[in-house]
Structures are given as C-alpha cells and as structure tokens.
mmCIF file of C-alpha atoms in Angstrom:
data_model
loop_
_atom_site.group_PDB
_atom_site.id
_atom_site.type_symbol
_atom_site.label_atom_id
_atom_site.label_comp_id
_atom_site.label_asym_id
_atom_site.label_seq_id
_atom_site.Cartn_x
_atom_site.Cartn_y
_atom_site.Cartn_z
ATOM 1 C CA UNK A 1 -24.766 0.007 -33.979
ATOM 2 C CA UNK A 2 -23.543 -3.352 -35.451
ATOM 3 C CA UNK A 3 -23.241 -6.458 -33.266
ATOM 4 C CA UNK A 4 -19.430 -6.276 -33.488
ATOM 5 C CA UNK A 5 -19.469 -2.703 -32.150
ATOM 6 C CA UNK A 6 -21.711 -3.708 -29.239
ATOM 7 C CA UNK A 7 -19.568 -6.712 -28.424
ATOM 8 C CA UNK A 8 -16.353 -4.557 -28.589
ATOM 9 C CA UNK A 9 -17.917 -1.936 -26.325
ATOM 10 C CA UNK A 10 -19.162 -4.327 -23.719
ATOM 11 C CA UNK A 11 -15.835 -6.241 -23.818
ATOM 12 C CA UNK A 12 -13.839 -3.081 -23.282
ATOM 13 C CA UNK A 13 -16.137 -1.907 -20.599
ATOM 14 C CA UNK A 14 -15.901 -5.282 -18.807
ATOM 15 C CA UNK A 15 -12.051 -5.091 -18.978
ATOM 16 C CA UNK A 16 -12.197 -1.564 -17.621
ATOM 17 C CA UNK A 17 -14.395 -2.605 -14.754
ATOM 18 C CA UNK A 18 -12.144 -5.515 -13.904
ATOM 19 C CA UNK A 19 -9.009 -3.431 -13.993
ATOM 20 C CA UNK A 20 -10.540 -0.339 -12.312
ATOM 21 C CA UNK A 21 -12.364 -2.209 -9.574
ATOM 22 C CA UNK A 22 -9.223 -4.225 -8.852
ATOM 23 C CA UNK A 23 -7.000 -1.208 -8.511
ATOM 24 C CA UNK A 24 -9.584 0.731 -6.507
ATOM 25 C CA UNK A 25 -10.198 -2.166 -4.145
ATOM 26 C CA UNK A 26 -6.462 -2.585 -3.620
ATOM 27 C CA UNK A 27 -5.957 1.144 -2.962
ATOM 28 C CA UNK A 28 -8.780 1.542 -0.518
ATOM 29 C CA UNK A 29 -8.059 -1.649 1.335
ATOM 30 C CA UNK A 30 -4.375 -0.739 1.692
ATOM 31 C CA UNK A 31 -5.252 2.741 2.985
ATOM 32 C CA UNK A 32 -7.709 1.267 5.498
ATOM 33 C CA UNK A 33 -5.264 -1.316 6.727
ATOM 34 C CA UNK A 34 -2.591 1.384 7.192
ATOM 35 C CA UNK A 35 -4.851 3.078 9.807
ATOM 36 C CA UNK A 36 -4.718 -0.116 11.992
ATOM 37 C CA UNK A 37 -8.197 0.919 13.142
ATOM 38 C CA UNK A 38 -10.476 -2.196 13.143
ATOM 39 C CA UNK A 39 -13.589 -0.119 12.631
ATOM 40 C CA UNK A 40 -12.306 1.566 9.522
ATOM 41 C CA UNK A 41 -10.866 -1.678 8.181
ATOM 42 C CA UNK A 42 -14.169 -3.493 8.790
ATOM 43 C CA UNK A 43 -16.147 -0.803 7.076
ATOM 44 C CA UNK A 44 -13.869 -0.548 4.040
ATOM 45 C CA UNK A 45 -13.435 -4.324 3.760
ATOM 46 C CA UNK A 46 -17.231 -4.655 3.769
ATOM 47 C CA UNK A 47 -17.459 -2.312 0.837
ATOM 48 C CA UNK A 48 -14.695 -4.084 -0.897
ATOM 49 C CA UNK A 49 -16.516 -7.418 -0.622
ATOM 50 C CA UNK A 50 -19.718 -5.845 -2.035
ATOM 51 C CA UNK A 51 -17.836 -4.158 -4.939
ATOM 52 C CA UNK A 52 -16.093 -7.452 -5.770
ATOM 53 C CA UNK A 53 -19.452 -9.246 -5.762
ATOM 54 C CA UNK A 54 -21.312 -6.652 -7.924
ATOM 55 C CA UNK A 55 -18.663 -5.349 -10.268
ATOM 56 C CA UNK A 56 -15.827 -7.860 -10.546
ATOM 57 C CA UNK A 57 -17.969 -11.039 -10.520
ATOM 58 C CA UNK A 58 -20.267 -9.619 -13.181
ATOM 59 C CA UNK A 59 -17.398 -8.581 -15.407
ATOM 60 C CA UNK A 60 -15.670 -11.991 -14.876
ATOM 61 C CA UNK A 61 -18.690 -13.702 -16.370
ATOM 62 C CA UNK A 62 -19.216 -11.214 -19.218
ATOM 63 C CA UNK A 63 -15.575 -11.123 -20.438
ATOM 64 C CA UNK A 64 -15.348 -14.639 -21.870
ATOM 65 C CA UNK A 65 -18.927 -14.366 -23.272
ATOM 66 C CA UNK A 66 -18.240 -11.138 -25.052
ATOM 67 C CA UNK A 67 -14.755 -12.262 -26.056
ATOM 68 C CA UNK A 68 -16.150 -15.457 -27.640
ATOM 69 C CA UNK A 69 -18.965 -13.546 -29.403
ATOM 70 C CA UNK A 70 -16.475 -10.955 -30.677
ATOM 71 C CA UNK A 71 -14.124 -13.681 -31.986
ATOM 72 C CA UNK A 72 -17.027 -15.363 -33.777
ATOM 73 C CA UNK A 73 -18.374 -12.145 -35.331
ATOM 74 C CA UNK A 74 -14.892 -10.881 -36.416
ATOM 75 C CA UNK A 75 -13.751 -14.275 -37.618
ATOM 76 C CA UNK A 76 -10.747 -14.784 -35.301
ATOM 77 C CA UNK A 77 -10.077 -18.494 -34.858
ATOM 78 C CA UNK A 78 -10.241 -19.411 -31.184
ATOM 79 C CA UNK A 79 -6.925 -21.271 -31.499
ATOM 80 C CA UNK A 80 -5.059 -18.025 -32.363
ATOM 81 C CA UNK A 81 -1.955 -17.901 -30.084
ATOM 82 C CA UNK A 82 -2.882 -14.462 -28.618
ATOM 83 C CA UNK A 83 -6.392 -15.636 -27.838
ATOM 84 C CA UNK A 84 -5.143 -18.864 -26.171
ATOM 85 C CA UNK A 85 -2.541 -16.984 -24.155
ATOM 86 C CA UNK A 86 -5.175 -14.433 -23.099
ATOM 87 C CA UNK A 87 -7.430 -17.218 -21.952
ATOM 88 C CA UNK A 88 -4.545 -18.888 -20.029
ATOM 89 C CA UNK A 89 -3.756 -15.604 -18.333
ATOM 90 C CA UNK A 90 -7.492 -15.160 -17.538
ATOM 91 C CA UNK A 91 -7.417 -18.525 -15.740
ATOM 92 C CA UNK A 92 -4.309 -17.400 -13.862
ATOM 93 C CA UNK A 93 -6.153 -14.253 -12.762
ATOM 94 C CA UNK A 94 -9.003 -16.370 -11.550
ATOM 95 C CA UNK A 95 -6.726 -18.631 -9.585
ATOM 96 C CA UNK A 96 -5.465 -15.590 -7.739
ATOM 97 C CA UNK A 97 -8.811 -13.765 -7.533
ATOM 98 C CA UNK A 98 -10.855 -16.539 -5.937
ATOM 99 C CA UNK A 99 -8.681 -16.859 -2.832
ATOM 100 C CA UNK A 100 -8.524 -13.078 -2.587
ATOM 101 C CA UNK A 101 -12.336 -12.967 -2.360
ATOM 102 C CA UNK A 102 -12.201 -15.488 0.514
ATOM 103 C CA UNK A 103 -9.356 -13.496 2.197
ATOM 104 C CA UNK A 104 -11.281 -10.201 1.885
ATOM 105 C CA UNK A 105 -14.257 -11.809 3.689
ATOM 106 C CA UNK A 106 -11.913 -13.204 6.382
ATOM 107 C CA UNK A 107 -10.162 -9.819 6.853
ATOM 108 C CA UNK A 108 -13.520 -8.106 7.048
ATOM 109 C CA UNK A 109 -14.783 -10.537 9.629
ATOM 110 C CA UNK A 110 -11.557 -10.373 11.671
ATOM 111 C CA UNK A 111 -11.771 -6.528 11.701
ATOM 112 C CA UNK A 112 -15.459 -6.605 12.596
ATOM 113 C CA UNK A 113 -14.761 -8.927 15.531
ATOM 114 C CA UNK A 114 -11.908 -6.717 16.743
ATOM 115 C CA UNK A 115 -14.052 -3.643 16.420
ATOM 116 C CA UNK A 116 -16.955 -5.240 18.247
ATOM 117 C CA UNK A 117 -14.640 -6.460 21.083
ATOM 118 C CA UNK A 118 -12.702 -3.153 21.158
ATOM 119 C CA UNK A 119 -9.429 -5.024 20.706
ATOM 120 C CA UNK A 120 -6.567 -4.791 18.222
ATOM 121 C CA UNK A 121 -6.411 -6.812 15.134
ATOM 122 C CA UNK A 122 -5.748 -10.525 15.725
ATOM 123 C CA UNK A 123 -2.263 -11.892 15.000
ATOM 124 C CA UNK A 124 -3.350 -13.759 11.884
ATOM 125 C CA UNK A 125 -4.677 -10.571 10.309
ATOM 126 C CA UNK A 126 -1.359 -9.189 9.060
ATOM 127 C CA UNK A 127 -0.233 -12.496 7.594
ATOM 128 C CA UNK A 128 -3.494 -12.901 5.743
ATOM 129 C CA UNK A 129 -3.345 -9.292 4.558
ATOM 130 C CA UNK A 130 0.165 -9.851 3.177
ATOM 131 C CA UNK A 131 -1.034 -12.890 1.220
ATOM 132 C CA UNK A 132 -4.013 -10.764 -0.125
ATOM 133 C CA UNK A 133 -1.641 -8.016 -1.113
ATOM 134 C CA UNK A 134 0.880 -10.295 -2.761
ATOM 135 C CA UNK A 135 -1.830 -12.085 -4.768
ATOM 136 C CA UNK A 136 -2.751 -8.807 -6.406
ATOM 137 C CA UNK A 137 0.592 -8.457 -8.234
ATOM 138 C CA UNK A 138 0.395 -11.476 -10.515
ATOM 139 C CA UNK A 139 -3.288 -10.758 -11.286
ATOM 140 C CA UNK A 140 -2.485 -7.095 -12.069
ATOM 141 C CA UNK A 141 0.373 -7.993 -14.464
ATOM 142 C CA UNK A 142 -1.714 -10.747 -16.089
ATOM 143 C CA UNK A 143 -4.448 -8.200 -16.828
ATOM 144 C CA UNK A 144 -1.908 -5.770 -18.296
ATOM 145 C CA UNK A 145 -0.569 -8.619 -20.433
ATOM 146 C CA UNK A 146 -4.073 -9.419 -21.679
ATOM 147 C CA UNK A 147 -4.585 -5.768 -22.598
ATOM 148 C CA UNK A 148 -1.415 -5.878 -24.556
ATOM 149 C CA UNK A 149 -2.435 -9.064 -26.337
ATOM 150 C CA UNK A 150 -5.854 -7.701 -27.222
ATOM 151 C CA UNK A 151 -4.414 -4.495 -28.581
ATOM 152 C CA UNK A 152 -1.497 -5.925 -30.550
ATOM 153 C CA UNK A 153 -2.822 -9.384 -31.409
ATOM 154 C CA UNK A 154 0.795 -10.719 -31.920
ATOM 155 C CA UNK A 155 1.397 -13.826 -33.936
ATOM 156 C CA UNK A 156 2.184 -16.422 -31.249
ATOM 157 C CA UNK A 157 2.709 -20.161 -31.748
ATOM 158 C CA UNK A 158 1.600 -22.192 -28.743
ATOM 159 C CA UNK A 159 2.400 -25.839 -28.780
ATOM 160 C CA UNK A 160 1.438 -26.163 -32.412
ATOM 161 C CA UNK A 161 -2.216 -25.289 -31.604
ATOM 162 C CA UNK A 162 -2.459 -22.528 -34.153
#
C-alpha cells in the first residue's frame, strides 16, 4: 500500500470517527437527559466524557497531520481555497467543541451530585444542557461542509491567497 493510500485511509477513518462519535455522543446524551434521572444522566455523561477523550481527541490531532501529509504527497498547494476553507471550518469546530467538553464534564458532575444526594437536577443543568445542545449544530454543519469540500475540491478564491 502506497503512502498516499495509507494517508487517505487514516484521514477518512479520522473524519468518520469525528463525525460518528459526535453524532453518537449527541444522541445518547440527549436520550439520557430526556429521562430526567440523574443516575442515568451521570452514567451516560461519564461515558460521553471518556468517548470524547479517547476517540474525538485522538482524531482531532490526527486529522490535520494526515491532511497535511496527504496534501504534500498528492501535491495540493496548502493555499488552495478548499483547503484553507476546510482549515477555517476545522477551527470553528474546535471553538465549539472545546467548550462542549467542559460542559459535558460539568453536566456529568451536576448529575452525579444530584444522584448522590437523591435530589433533582440543579436549576443550572437545563441551561447548560441547552448551550451544549446548541453548540452541536454549527459543529455538525461545519463537518458536513468539510466533507463536501474534501469530496468536491471546488475552486475557491479566498482573499487572493490562492
């Protein structure tokens, strides 16, 4: 298998892990919160934090590395409009993902505390959950846009950079 093939495979697998883990986390967290049971929410949120740490964080690091390597091997100039736009969207995703990681930890801890004290979820839980939920949408659409850019490689002029 040629280096280009390995880089493409790892890059696509990384993108798949980012997208799939994100959607899976969102689904399971939303289903857990719907129960309003602090024990269930605490358990699921704990798994969500672990999954984000193992899968998402690893893929977040690998994506730019494999993308850069692939661009070099294939001969794509790094100032191609579609590459620059993909990188900009990647930064946008990160700007939404980093607070989401912190929020997931807070939601987990709030639910654990409520479960341990046998109380309902605290008042700030729902507000924080809504922020967490809302932050998923721009990140989701940015990932879809990056997929489109990678697949179509449109000719895009960005500020005269390409």
